[in-house]
CSV table of C-alpha atoms in Angstrom, one decimal:
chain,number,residue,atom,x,y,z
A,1,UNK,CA,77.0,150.0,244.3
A,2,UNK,CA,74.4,147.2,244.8
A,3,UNK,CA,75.6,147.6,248.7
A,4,UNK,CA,74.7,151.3,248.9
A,5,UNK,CA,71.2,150.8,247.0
A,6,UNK,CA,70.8,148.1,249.7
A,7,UNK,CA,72.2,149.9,252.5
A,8,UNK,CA,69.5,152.7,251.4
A,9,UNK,CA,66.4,150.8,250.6
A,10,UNK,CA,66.7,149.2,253.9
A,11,UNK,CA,66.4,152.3,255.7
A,12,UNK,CA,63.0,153.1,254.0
A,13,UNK,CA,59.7,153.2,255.0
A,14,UNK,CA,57.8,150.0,254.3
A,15,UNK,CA,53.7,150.2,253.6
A,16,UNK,CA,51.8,147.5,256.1
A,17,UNK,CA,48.0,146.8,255.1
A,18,UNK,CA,45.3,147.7,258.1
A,19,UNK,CA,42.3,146.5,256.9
A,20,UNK,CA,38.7,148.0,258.4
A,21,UNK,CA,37.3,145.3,260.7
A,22,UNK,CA,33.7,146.2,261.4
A,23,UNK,CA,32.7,143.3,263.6
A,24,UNK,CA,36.1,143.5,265.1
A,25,UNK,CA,35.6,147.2,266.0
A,26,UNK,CA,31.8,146.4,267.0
A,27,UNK,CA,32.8,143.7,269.4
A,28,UNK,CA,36.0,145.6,271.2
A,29,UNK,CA,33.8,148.6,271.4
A,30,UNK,CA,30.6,146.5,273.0
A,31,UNK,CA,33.6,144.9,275.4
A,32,UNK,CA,35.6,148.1,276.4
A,33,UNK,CA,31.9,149.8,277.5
A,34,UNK,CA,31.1,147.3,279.6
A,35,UNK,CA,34.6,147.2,280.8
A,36,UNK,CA,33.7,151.1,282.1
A,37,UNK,CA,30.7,150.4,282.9
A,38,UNK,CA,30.6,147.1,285.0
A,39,UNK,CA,26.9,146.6,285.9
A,40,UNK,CA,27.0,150.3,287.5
A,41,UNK,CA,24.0,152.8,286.2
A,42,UNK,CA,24.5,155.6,288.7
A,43,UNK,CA,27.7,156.6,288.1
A,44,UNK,CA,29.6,159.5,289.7
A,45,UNK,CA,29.9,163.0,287.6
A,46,UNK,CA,33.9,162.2,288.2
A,47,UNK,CA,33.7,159.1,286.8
A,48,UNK,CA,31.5,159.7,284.1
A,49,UNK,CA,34.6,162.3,282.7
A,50,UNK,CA,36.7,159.9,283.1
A,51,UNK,CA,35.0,157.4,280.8
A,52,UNK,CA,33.9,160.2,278.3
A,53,UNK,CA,38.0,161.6,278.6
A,54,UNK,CA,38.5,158.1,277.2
A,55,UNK,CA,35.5,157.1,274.8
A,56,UNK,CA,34.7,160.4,273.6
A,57,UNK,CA,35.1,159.9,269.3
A,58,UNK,CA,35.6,163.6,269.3
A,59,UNK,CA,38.5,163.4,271.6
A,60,UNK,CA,40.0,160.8,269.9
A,61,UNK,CA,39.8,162.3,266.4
A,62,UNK,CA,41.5,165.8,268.0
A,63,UNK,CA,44.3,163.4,269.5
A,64,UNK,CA,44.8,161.4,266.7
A,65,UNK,CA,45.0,165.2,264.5
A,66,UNK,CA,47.6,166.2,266.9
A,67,UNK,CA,49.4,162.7,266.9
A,68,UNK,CA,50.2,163.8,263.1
A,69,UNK,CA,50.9,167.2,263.6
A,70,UNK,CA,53.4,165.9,266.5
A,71,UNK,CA,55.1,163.6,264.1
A,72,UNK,CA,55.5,166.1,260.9
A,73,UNK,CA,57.2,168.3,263.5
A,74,UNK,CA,59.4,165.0,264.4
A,75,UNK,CA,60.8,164.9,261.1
A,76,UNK,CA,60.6,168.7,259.9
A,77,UNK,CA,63.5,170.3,258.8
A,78,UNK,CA,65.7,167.9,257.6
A,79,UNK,CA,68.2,168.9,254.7
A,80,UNK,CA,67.1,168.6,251.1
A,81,UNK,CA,68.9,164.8,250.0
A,82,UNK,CA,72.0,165.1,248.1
A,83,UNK,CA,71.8,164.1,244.7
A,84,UNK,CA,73.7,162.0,242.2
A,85,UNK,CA,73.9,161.9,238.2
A,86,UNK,CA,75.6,159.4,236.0
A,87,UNK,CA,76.1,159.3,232.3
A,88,UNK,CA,77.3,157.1,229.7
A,89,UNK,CA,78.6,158.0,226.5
A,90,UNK,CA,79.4,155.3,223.5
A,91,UNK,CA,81.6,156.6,221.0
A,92,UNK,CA,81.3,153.9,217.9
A,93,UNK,CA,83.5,154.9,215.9
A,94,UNK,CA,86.6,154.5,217.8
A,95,UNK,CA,84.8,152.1,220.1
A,96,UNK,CA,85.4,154.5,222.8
A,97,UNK,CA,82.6,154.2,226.2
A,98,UNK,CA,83.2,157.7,228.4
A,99,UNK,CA,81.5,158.2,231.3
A,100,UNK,CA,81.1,160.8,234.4
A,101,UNK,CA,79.6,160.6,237.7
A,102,UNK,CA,77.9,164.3,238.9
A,103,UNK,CA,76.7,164.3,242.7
A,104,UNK,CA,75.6,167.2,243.9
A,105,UNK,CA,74.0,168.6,247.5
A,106,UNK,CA,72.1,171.9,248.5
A,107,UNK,CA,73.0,174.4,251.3
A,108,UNK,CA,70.7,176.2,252.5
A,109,UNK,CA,71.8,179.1,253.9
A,110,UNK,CA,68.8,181.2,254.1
A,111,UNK,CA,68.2,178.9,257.1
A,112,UNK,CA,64.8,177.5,255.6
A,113,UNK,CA,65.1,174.5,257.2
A,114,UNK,CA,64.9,175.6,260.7
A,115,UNK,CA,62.0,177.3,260.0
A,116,UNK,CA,60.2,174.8,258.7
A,117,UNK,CA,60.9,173.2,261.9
A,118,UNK,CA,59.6,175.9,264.3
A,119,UNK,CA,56.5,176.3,261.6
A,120,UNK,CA,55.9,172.2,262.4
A,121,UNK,CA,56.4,172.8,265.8
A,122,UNK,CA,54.1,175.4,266.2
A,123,UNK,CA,51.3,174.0,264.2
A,124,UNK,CA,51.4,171.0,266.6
A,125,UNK,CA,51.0,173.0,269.5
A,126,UNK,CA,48.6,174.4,268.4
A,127,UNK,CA,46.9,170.8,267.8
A,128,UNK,CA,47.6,170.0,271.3
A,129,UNK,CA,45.7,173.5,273.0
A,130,UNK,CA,43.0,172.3,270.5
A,131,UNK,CA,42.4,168.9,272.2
A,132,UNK,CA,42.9,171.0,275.4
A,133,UNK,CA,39.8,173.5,274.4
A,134,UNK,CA,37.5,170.3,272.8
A,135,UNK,CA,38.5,168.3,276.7
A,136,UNK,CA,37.1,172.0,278.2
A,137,UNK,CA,33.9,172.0,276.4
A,138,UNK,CA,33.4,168.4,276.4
A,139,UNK,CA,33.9,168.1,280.9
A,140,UNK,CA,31.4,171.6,280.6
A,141,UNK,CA,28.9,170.3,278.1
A,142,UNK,CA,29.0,166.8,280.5
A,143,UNK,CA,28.4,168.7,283.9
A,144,UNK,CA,25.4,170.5,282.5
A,145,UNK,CA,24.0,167.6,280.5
A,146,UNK,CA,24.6,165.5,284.4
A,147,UNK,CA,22.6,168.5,286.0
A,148,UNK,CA,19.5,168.4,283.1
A,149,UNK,CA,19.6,164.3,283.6
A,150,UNK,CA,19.5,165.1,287.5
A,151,UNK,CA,16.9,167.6,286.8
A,152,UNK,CA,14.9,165.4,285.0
A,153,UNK,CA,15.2,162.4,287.7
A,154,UNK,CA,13.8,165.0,290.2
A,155,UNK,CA,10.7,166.2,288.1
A,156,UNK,CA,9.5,162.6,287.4
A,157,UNK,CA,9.9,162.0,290.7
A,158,UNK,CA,7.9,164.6,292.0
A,159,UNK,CA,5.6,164.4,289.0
A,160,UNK,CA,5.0,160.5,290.1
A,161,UNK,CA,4.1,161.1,293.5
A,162,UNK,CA,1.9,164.2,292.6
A,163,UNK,CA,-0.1,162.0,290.3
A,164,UNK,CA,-0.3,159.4,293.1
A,165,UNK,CA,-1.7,162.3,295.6
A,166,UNK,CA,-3.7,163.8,292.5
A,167,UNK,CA,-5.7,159.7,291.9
A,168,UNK,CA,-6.6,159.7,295.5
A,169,UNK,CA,-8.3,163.5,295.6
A,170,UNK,CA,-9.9,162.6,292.4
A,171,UNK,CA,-11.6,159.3,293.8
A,172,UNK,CA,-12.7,161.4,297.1
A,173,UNK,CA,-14.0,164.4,294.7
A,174,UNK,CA,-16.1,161.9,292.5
A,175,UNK,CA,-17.8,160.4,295.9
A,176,UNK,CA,-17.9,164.3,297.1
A,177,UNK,CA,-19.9,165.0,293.7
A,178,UNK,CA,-22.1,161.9,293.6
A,179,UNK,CA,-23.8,163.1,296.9
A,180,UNK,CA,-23.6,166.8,295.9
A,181,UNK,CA,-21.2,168.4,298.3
A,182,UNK,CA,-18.9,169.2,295.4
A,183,UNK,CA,-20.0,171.6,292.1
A,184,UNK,CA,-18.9,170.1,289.3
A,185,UNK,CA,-16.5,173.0,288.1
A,186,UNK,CA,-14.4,171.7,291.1
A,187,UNK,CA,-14.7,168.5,290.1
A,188,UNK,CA,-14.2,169.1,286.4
A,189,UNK,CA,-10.7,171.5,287.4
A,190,UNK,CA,-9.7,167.9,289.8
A,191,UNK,CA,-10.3,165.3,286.3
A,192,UNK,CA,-8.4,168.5,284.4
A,193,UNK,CA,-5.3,168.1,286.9
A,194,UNK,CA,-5.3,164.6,286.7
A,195,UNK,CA,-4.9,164.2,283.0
A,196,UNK,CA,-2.4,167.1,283.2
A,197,UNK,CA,-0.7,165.3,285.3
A,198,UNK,CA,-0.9,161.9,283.2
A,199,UNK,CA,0.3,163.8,280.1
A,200,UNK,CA,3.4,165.5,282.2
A,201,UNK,CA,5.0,162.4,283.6
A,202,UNK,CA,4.1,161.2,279.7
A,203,UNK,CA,6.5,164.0,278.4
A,204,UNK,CA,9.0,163.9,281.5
A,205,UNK,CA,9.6,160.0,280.9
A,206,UNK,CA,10.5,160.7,277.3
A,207,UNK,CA,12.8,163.8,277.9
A,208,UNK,CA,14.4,161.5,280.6
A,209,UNK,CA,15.0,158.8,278.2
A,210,UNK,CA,16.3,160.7,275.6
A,211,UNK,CA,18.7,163.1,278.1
A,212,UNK,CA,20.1,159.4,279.1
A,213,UNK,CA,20.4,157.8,275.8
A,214,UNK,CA,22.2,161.2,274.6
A,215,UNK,CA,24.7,161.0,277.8
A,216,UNK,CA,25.7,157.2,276.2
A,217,UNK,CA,26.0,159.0,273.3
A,218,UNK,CA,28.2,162.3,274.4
A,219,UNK,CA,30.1,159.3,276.4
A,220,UNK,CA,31.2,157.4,273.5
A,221,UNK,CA,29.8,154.5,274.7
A,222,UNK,CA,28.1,151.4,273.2
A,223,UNK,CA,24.2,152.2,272.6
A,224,UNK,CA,23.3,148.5,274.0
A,225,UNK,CA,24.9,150.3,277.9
A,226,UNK,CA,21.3,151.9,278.9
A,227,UNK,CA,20.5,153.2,281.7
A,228,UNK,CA,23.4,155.3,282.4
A,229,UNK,CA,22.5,158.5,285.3
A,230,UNK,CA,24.4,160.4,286.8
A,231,UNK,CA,24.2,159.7,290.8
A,232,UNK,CA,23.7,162.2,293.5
A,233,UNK,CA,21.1,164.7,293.1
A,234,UNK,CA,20.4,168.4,292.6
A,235,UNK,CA,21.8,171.1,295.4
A,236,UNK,CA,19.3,172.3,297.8
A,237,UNK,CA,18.9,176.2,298.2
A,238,UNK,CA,20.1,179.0,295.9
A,239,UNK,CA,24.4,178.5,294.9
A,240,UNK,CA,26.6,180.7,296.0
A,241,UNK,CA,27.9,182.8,293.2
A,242,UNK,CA,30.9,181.7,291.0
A,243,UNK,CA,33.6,184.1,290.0
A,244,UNK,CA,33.4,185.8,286.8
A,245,UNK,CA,37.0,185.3,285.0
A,246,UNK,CA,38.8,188.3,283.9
A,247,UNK,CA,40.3,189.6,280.4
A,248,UNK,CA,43.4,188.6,281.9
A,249,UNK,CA,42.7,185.6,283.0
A,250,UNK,CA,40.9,184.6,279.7
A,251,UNK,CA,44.7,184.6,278.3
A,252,UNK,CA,45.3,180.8,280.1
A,253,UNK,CA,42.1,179.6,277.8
A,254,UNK,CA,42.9,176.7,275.7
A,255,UNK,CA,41.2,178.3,272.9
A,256,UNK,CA,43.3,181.4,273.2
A,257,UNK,CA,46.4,179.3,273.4
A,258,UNK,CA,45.6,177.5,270.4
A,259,UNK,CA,45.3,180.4,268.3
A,260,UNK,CA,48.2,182.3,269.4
A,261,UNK,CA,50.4,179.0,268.2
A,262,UNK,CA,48.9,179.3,265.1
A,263,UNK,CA,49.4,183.0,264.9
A,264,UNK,CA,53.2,182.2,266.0
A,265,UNK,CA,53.5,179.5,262.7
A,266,UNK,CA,51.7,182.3,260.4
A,267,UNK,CA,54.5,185.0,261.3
A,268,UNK,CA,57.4,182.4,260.7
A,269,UNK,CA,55.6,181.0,257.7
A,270,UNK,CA,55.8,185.0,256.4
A,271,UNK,CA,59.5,185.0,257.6
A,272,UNK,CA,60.3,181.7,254.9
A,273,UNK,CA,58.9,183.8,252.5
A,274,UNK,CA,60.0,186.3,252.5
A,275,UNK,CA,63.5,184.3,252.9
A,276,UNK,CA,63.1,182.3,249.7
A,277,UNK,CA,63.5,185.4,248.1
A,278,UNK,CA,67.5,185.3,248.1
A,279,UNK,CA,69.0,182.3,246.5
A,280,UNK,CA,70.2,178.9,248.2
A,281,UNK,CA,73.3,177.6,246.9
A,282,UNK,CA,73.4,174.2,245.7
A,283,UNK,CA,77.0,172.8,245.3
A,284,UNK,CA,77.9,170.2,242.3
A,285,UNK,CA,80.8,168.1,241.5
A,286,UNK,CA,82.0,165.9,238.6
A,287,UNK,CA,84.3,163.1,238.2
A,288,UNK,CA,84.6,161.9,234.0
A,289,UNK,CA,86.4,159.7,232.1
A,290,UNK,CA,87.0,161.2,228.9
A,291,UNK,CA,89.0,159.5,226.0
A,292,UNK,CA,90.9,157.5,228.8
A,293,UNK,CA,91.3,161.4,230.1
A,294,UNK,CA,90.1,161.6,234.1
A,295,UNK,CA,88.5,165.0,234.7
A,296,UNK,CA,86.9,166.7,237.7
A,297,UNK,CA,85.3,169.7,238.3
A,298,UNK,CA,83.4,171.7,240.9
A,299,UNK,CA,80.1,173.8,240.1
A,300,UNK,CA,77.7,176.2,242.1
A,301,UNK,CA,74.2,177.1,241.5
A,302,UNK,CA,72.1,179.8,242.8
A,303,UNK,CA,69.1,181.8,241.2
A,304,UNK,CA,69.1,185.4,240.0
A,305,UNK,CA,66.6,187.3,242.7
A,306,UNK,CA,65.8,189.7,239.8
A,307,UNK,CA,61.8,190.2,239.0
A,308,UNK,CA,60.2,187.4,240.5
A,309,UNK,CA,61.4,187.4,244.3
A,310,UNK,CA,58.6,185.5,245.3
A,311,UNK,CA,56.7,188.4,245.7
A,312,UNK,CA,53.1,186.4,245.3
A,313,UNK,CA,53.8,184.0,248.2
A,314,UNK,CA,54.9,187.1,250.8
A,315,UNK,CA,51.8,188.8,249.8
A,316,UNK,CA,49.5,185.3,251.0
A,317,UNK,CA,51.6,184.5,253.9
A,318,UNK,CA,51.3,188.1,255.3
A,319,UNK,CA,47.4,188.1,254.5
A,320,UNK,CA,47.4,184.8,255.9
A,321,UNK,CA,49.3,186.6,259.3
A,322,UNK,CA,46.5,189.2,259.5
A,323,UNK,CA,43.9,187.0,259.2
A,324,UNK,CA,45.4,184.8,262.1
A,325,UNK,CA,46.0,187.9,263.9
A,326,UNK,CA,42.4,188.7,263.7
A,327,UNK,CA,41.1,185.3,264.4
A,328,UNK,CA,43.3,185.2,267.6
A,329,UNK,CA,41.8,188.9,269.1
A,330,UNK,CA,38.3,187.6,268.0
A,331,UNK,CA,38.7,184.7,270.0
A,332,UNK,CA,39.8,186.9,272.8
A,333,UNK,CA,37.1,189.2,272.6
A,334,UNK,CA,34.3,186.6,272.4
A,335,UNK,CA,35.4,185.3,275.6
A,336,UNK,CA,35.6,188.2,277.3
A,337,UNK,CA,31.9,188.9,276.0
A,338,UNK,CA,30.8,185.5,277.5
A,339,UNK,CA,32.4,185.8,280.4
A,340,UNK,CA,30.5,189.2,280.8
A,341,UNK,CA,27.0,187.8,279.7
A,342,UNK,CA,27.2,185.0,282.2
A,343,UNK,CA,28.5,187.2,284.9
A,344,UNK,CA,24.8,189.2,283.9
A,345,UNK,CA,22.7,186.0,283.7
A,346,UNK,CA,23.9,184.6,287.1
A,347,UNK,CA,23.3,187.5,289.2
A,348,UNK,CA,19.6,188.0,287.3
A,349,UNK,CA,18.7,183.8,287.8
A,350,UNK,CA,20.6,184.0,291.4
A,351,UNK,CA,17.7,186.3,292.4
A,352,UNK,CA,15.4,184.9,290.6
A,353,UNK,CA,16.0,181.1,292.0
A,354,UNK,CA,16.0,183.4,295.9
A,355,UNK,CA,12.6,184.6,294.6
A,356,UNK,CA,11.2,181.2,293.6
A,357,UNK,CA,12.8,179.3,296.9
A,358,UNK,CA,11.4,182.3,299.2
A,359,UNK,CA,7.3,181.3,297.6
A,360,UNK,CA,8.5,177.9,297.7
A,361,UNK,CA,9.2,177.5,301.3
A,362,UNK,CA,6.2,179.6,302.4
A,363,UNK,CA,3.9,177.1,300.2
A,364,UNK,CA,5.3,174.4,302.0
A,365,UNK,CA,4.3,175.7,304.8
A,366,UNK,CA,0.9,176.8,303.9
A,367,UNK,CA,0.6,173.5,303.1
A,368,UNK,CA,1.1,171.5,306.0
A,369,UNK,CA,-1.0,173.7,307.8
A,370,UNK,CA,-3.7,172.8,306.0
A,371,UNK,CA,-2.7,169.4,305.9
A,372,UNK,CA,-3.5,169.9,310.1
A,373,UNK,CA,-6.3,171.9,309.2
A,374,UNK,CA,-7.8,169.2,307.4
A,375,UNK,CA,-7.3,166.2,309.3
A,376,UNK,CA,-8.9,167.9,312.1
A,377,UNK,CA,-11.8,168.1,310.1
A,378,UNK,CA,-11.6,172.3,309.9
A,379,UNK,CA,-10.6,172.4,306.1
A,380,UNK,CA,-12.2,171.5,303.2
A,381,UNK,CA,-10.4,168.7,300.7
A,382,UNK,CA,-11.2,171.0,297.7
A,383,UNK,CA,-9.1,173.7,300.0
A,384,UNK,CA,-6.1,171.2,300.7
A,385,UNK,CA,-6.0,170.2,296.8
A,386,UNK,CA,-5.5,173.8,296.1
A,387,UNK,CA,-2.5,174.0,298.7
A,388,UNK,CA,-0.9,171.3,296.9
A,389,UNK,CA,-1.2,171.9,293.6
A,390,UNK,CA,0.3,175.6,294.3
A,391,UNK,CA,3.2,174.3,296.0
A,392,UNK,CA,3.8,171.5,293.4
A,393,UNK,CA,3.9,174.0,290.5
A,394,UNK,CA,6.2,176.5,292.2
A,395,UNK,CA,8.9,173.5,292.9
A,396,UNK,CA,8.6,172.5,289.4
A,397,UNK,CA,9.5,176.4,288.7
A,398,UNK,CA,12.3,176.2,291.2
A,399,UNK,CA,14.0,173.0,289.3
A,400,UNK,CA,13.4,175.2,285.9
A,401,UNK,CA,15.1,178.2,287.6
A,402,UNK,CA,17.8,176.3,289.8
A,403,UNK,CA,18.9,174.1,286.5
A,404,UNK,CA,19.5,177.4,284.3
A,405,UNK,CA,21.6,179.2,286.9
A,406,UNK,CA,23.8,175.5,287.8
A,407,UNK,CA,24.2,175.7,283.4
A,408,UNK,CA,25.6,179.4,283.7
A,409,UNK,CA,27.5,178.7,286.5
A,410,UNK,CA,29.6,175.5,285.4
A,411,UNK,CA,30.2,177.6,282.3
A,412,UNK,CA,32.0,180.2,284.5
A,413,UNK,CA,33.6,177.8,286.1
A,414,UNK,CA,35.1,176.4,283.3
A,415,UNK,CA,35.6,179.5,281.8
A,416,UNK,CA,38.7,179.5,285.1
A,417,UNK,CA,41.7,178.2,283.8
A,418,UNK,CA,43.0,176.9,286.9
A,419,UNK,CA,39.7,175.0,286.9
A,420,UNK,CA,40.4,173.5,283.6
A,421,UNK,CA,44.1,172.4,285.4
A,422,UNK,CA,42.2,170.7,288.0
């Protein structure tokens, strides 16, 4: 006997202490950054989902959530243990010690088991199309926040050199309007611009900083890695368009995958219900010793199915399977209404980004003509920093207009399944 308690303690789980190590943790996750990182701040939009694939503490969490769902679906299933039952009995008066040994084991022929299995297994794919869908709207929420940091890099930049052009037309229109040949409404609009200016590439600094310090963030990385931008820069022109997915196609969505598991689990979790209503047979045996008489006997247990039959838990599973059911066409349907929407906004901010690239290119070249005009002496400065300051606002309206449609766009592109595959 004390070999079998061995024999079975041995093969039990055993509890291991894992402490929280805070400066531990701090340190490795200062280490691996870098690690990423190197001493690179322009970093690729390939590589950047790479490192957010890896360091993103949303990611992990989802893996980690499947992980357990994977391993309940490991061990799901399994028969009910057998059971054993002993008993002593002292008879004092004749000095008499009877005793009887009872094991016992359950069958279950409603086939529970097996469901509980396919229930486990289901619940876990599920888990696995929901890190799929949270990868999806992490790579989609990246590429746009990559655009809006590449976006920003290109307003400062203009905004920097405009303010450069703007200090050098101001210090010409003050001498102008010292000797009188400017009014000073022109030269009171020129100081205007200036500090408008000043106060933009105030504003445009601070949205760049914080669209970079919430890129570290989104990464997973270590806030001490600053500095992070995505390389490259903004496409020139107006996009082609991108193709608007389908109802069909909508099908191959994560999200839709994810929900149609759980569905799956709901309608087998209805099915064990409703099973548990007939009776599993549990099977019992009994060896005694009885006034130095050896018995044995065989028993059976089952329940009576008579007013009960689990009639509370069939009614919650099948609401449960409704709800799921709903949950899963909702999904569906709110897909197939952003796919839609986007479809509508891309076609409207195509045109308009034509619209605003059309006035763009024929500011440019209104003015470098009067750049020529004016360094042949036929065209007034006041004239020239009109030009300018027209063309500089309607490329600031372009980058507004370009960045919206490139946000619409990478959402209908990841709104492709075989995208998502890529």
């Amino acid at each position: 006997m004390a070999a079998v308690v061995a024999l079975l303690v041995t093969g039990c789980a055993q509890y291991s202490p894992q402490p929280i190590d805070l400066s531990a943790d701090m340190t490795n996750w200062h280490q691996v950054s870098v690690q990423m990182c190197g001493s690179r701040r322009s970093i690729s939009a390939d590589e950047l989902r790479r490192i957010g694939l890896m360091m993103n503490p949303e990611l992990l969490k989802a893996r980690l959530t499947h992980a357990r769902s994977k391993g309940r679906a490991e061990y799901a299933g399994l028969w009910e243990d057998p059971g054993m039952g002993m008993e002593l009995e002292r008879v004092f008066a004749h000095n008499i010690t009877n005793y009887s040994i009872s094991p016992s084991l359950a069958l279950p022929v409603t086939g529970l088991p097996g469901l509980r299995k396919q229930i486990a297994e289901q619940y876990s794919e599920a888990d696995y199309w929901n890190v799929r869908e949270l990868e999806r709207m992490f790579m989609m929420e990246l590429d746009v926040l990559c655009y809006k940091c590449q976006a920003a890099d290109a307003r400062l930049s203009l905004m920097r050199r405009r303010l450069n052009v703007l200090r050098d037309e101001q210090a010409r229109i003050t001498r102008l309007h010292e000797v009188g040949e400017v009014a000073f409404a022109d030269f009171q609009t020129a100081t205007e611009r200036l500090n408008e200016t000043i106060k933009q590439v105030q504003e445009q600094e601070r949205e760049q900083l914080t669209l970079r310090q919430e890129l570290v963030s989104r990464l997973g990385l270590h806030p001490s890695i600053t500095g992070i931008h995505p390389s490259g820069g903004l496409p020139h022109g107006v996009p082609s368009a991108v193709a608007v997915p389908g109802a069909d196609m909508l099908l191959g969505i994560a999200s839709v995958k994810a929900q149609m598991a759980g569905y799956g689990a709901s309608e087998n979790e209805l099915r064990a219900e409703i099973r548990k209503q007939f009776p599993e047979l549990r099977l019992s045996g009994m060896f005694a010793e009885d006034d130095d008489t050896e018995k044995g006997a065989l028993g059976v247990e089952f329940t009576l199915p008579l007013w009960n039959r689990n009639r509370e838990a069939i009614a919650v599973a099948g609401a449960e399977r409704d709800l799921k059911q709903a949950e899963t066409l909702q999904t569906w349907h709110a897909l197939l209404q952003e796919s839609t929407a986007l479809g509508a906004q891309q076609r409207l901010l195509q045109n308009h980004c034509r619209s605003e690239y059309s006035r763009l290119r024929e500011l440019e070249t209104a003015t470098a003509r009067q750049e020529r005009l004016f360094s042949l002496g036929e065209s007034k400065l006041l004239e020239l920093a009109e030009a300018r300051h027209l063309e500089y606002e309607r490329r600031l309206a372009y980058l507004d207009c370009l960045v919206n449609l490139l946000e619409v766009q990478t959402k209908l592109l990841y709104l492709n399944p075989s995208h998502n595959q890529q």
